[in-house]
Amino acid sequence: MPASQSSRWSVVLCGFLAATVAACGSSSGATGVSADASAPRSDLGASADAASVDAPGPPDGWMSPAFDVPPRTDAGPAASDARSDALSLTTLADGAVTACGPRERCSNGIDDDCNGMVDEECTCIPGTTQRCFPGDARLAGRGVCTWGMQRCGGMEEFGTWGPCMGAGAPRAVDCRTPTVDNRCDGNPGAGCQCAPGASRSCYSGPTGTQGRGLCRAGTQTCAVTATGSAWGACTGEVLPSRDTCDGRDTDCNGTPDTGCGCTRGATRSCYSGAAGTAGRGLCRAGTQTCVPTINGAGTVWGACAGEVVPARDVCNGMDRDCDGNPNTGCACTIDAMEVCYTGPAGTQNVGPCRPGSRRCNAAARPDGTLGSAWGACLGQALPGAAEVCGNAIDDNCNGMVDEGCTPGCAAGTIRCGDRCIDVRSDALHCGACGNACLPTQACANGVCVGNGLLRFTMVWDRPGDVDLHVVPPCGQEISFLGTSRCGGQLDRDDTSGTGPENVFWAAAPASGTYLVCAVPYRISGETSATVTVTQGTTVIRTWRVTRPMSSGNSPCTRASPYFVGEFTY
């Protein structure tokens, strides 16, 4: 080694040994650790020298062989300038200033060049330690930003500082521990409005409305935010709104249905007819329902639905005008039946004379409204014009039999002129001499009846009401309940005699099957009935049946106990 260089290292070594002796004498055996290593550092100030006052340094008189570490290679042209070891001041987001230099200042435990390492490449005595902080020097020793320790490593006289171990670093604020200074800024709870997960009652409605009507408080929950914590939205609260007329106080003013005419959906009885008529006859009260107005701002009572108010009677036996009289202004009740007799007084129920029946039919009143009137008297047996000689019957119902008869005529006939005539079937002398039927009629049992291309006629042997029913191919039954259907016509309904009852087709009848029934509607005992089918003047079919006493009406079907037979036309 050259003498000059040897002399230099001697000076260095002597200085090092002197410093070592001095350090050992003042630190009670600790190796290179400053007496105030655990104390927080003072503010960085304006210069690097001031910033390292409370940081551990080398022993008194120590001088690093390399003095300071070389300037950083990325320091630019200023690194070779006389001011290359001056600090640069960096302004932080909160306005504070941190000092960053172009190179490390050895043995101060501070990251002077702000590269995340402390005293890197600085020489030190192997085995010694110092406190250190690799972060922003402003934060060192504050809150969780505790000082760390680094150890000088190496096997020669001089070593280098190892990594800074155990130093704290700033972290996000945790509002669950608001007293811990996680950001190392001296404001532990800054940004924390509440404890995360906590909840509280909330209400944003007008004062005095909470807990009134439907209005209710909600709940806020404390949630973590980027800067701490804050109360979340108020959920579940019910605030005042306009009343909807549903019986609930939605505007929370203490009065349900403010501005409403009624409670929506409510009902009440209503009646617009004359006083005293509701509940009389057919008249009945209705119901009103509370409905929203057109603009939806309120409610009103709707129309009276279902009420029945007085109307004019229509002669159907029902009191429509609700005056207590079912048929006001009517001659009779439509479809009602009654016994009738148009023969001379004193002849009813004498001999064969019997009353008939008539039906009340609808009829127009003079003002055009519906009224009623009695129809023709059907089925009555009236006195004959003369006696039928030899039949032992009081044909003229005067209480005498065969008076004035000329001997010589057979039973069932009378003399008409010079001939004995069966007035029960002779169309020129039907029921009496000279009583000629019309050309479109036939004589049956002494009565002129309708005739045509097809005719069904029935007579029976006991006075009473036996009904002829015919069902043509159209399926609509012809009887006293419906006298004109499918082209056929019931022109005689005898309700008290022995017939005839007659159904005929003046025009061409429909082709197909016709069902025939004989129903004992009202008769005192068993009777024998005869039904004939005639085309024009020719009888083509005859049925003779026996029927019991009265049974009432019965529809005509093949399964009916009163079915006579069927005929195909």
PDB file of C-alpha atoms in Angstrom, residues 21 37 48 54 89 118 158 235-236 243 245 340 402 432 439 448 546:
ATOM      1  CA  VAL A  21     -14.237   3.945  22.912  1.00  0.00           C
ATOM      2  CA  ALA A  37     -34.300   5.764  19.629  1.00  0.00           C
ATOM      3  CA  ALA A  48     -31.696  17.656   6.197  1.00  0.00           C
ATOM      4  CA  ASP A  54     -33.405  13.032  16.814  1.00  0.00           C
ATOM      5  CA  LEU A  89     -39.382  20.045  -1.051  1.00  0.00           C
ATOM      6  CA  VAL A 118     -33.157   3.867   4.480  1.00  0.00           C
ATOM      7  CA  PHE A 158     -17.236  -1.739   7.398  1.00  0.00           C
ATOM      8  CA  THR A 235     -85.038   3.118   4.474  1.00  0.00           C
ATOM      9  CA  GLY A 236     -88.527   2.034   5.434  1.00  0.00           C
ATOM     10  CA  ASP A 243    -105.160  10.954   1.090  1.00  0.00           C
ATOM     11  CA  CYS A 245    -109.957   8.139   0.181  1.00  0.00           C
ATOM     12  CA  CYS A 340    -166.337 -19.445 -19.349  1.00  0.00           C
ATOM     13  CA  ASP A 402    -185.573 -36.042 -28.281  1.00  0.00           C
ATOM     14  CA  ALA A 432    -177.590 -29.315 -35.887  1.00  0.00           C
ATOM     15  CA  PRO A 439    -165.159 -25.325 -46.969  1.00  0.00           C
ATOM     16  CA  CYS A 448    -166.693 -27.428 -37.002  1.00  0.00           C
ATOM     17  CA  THR A 546    -157.510 -45.303 -21.977  1.00  0.00           C
TER      18      THR A 546
END
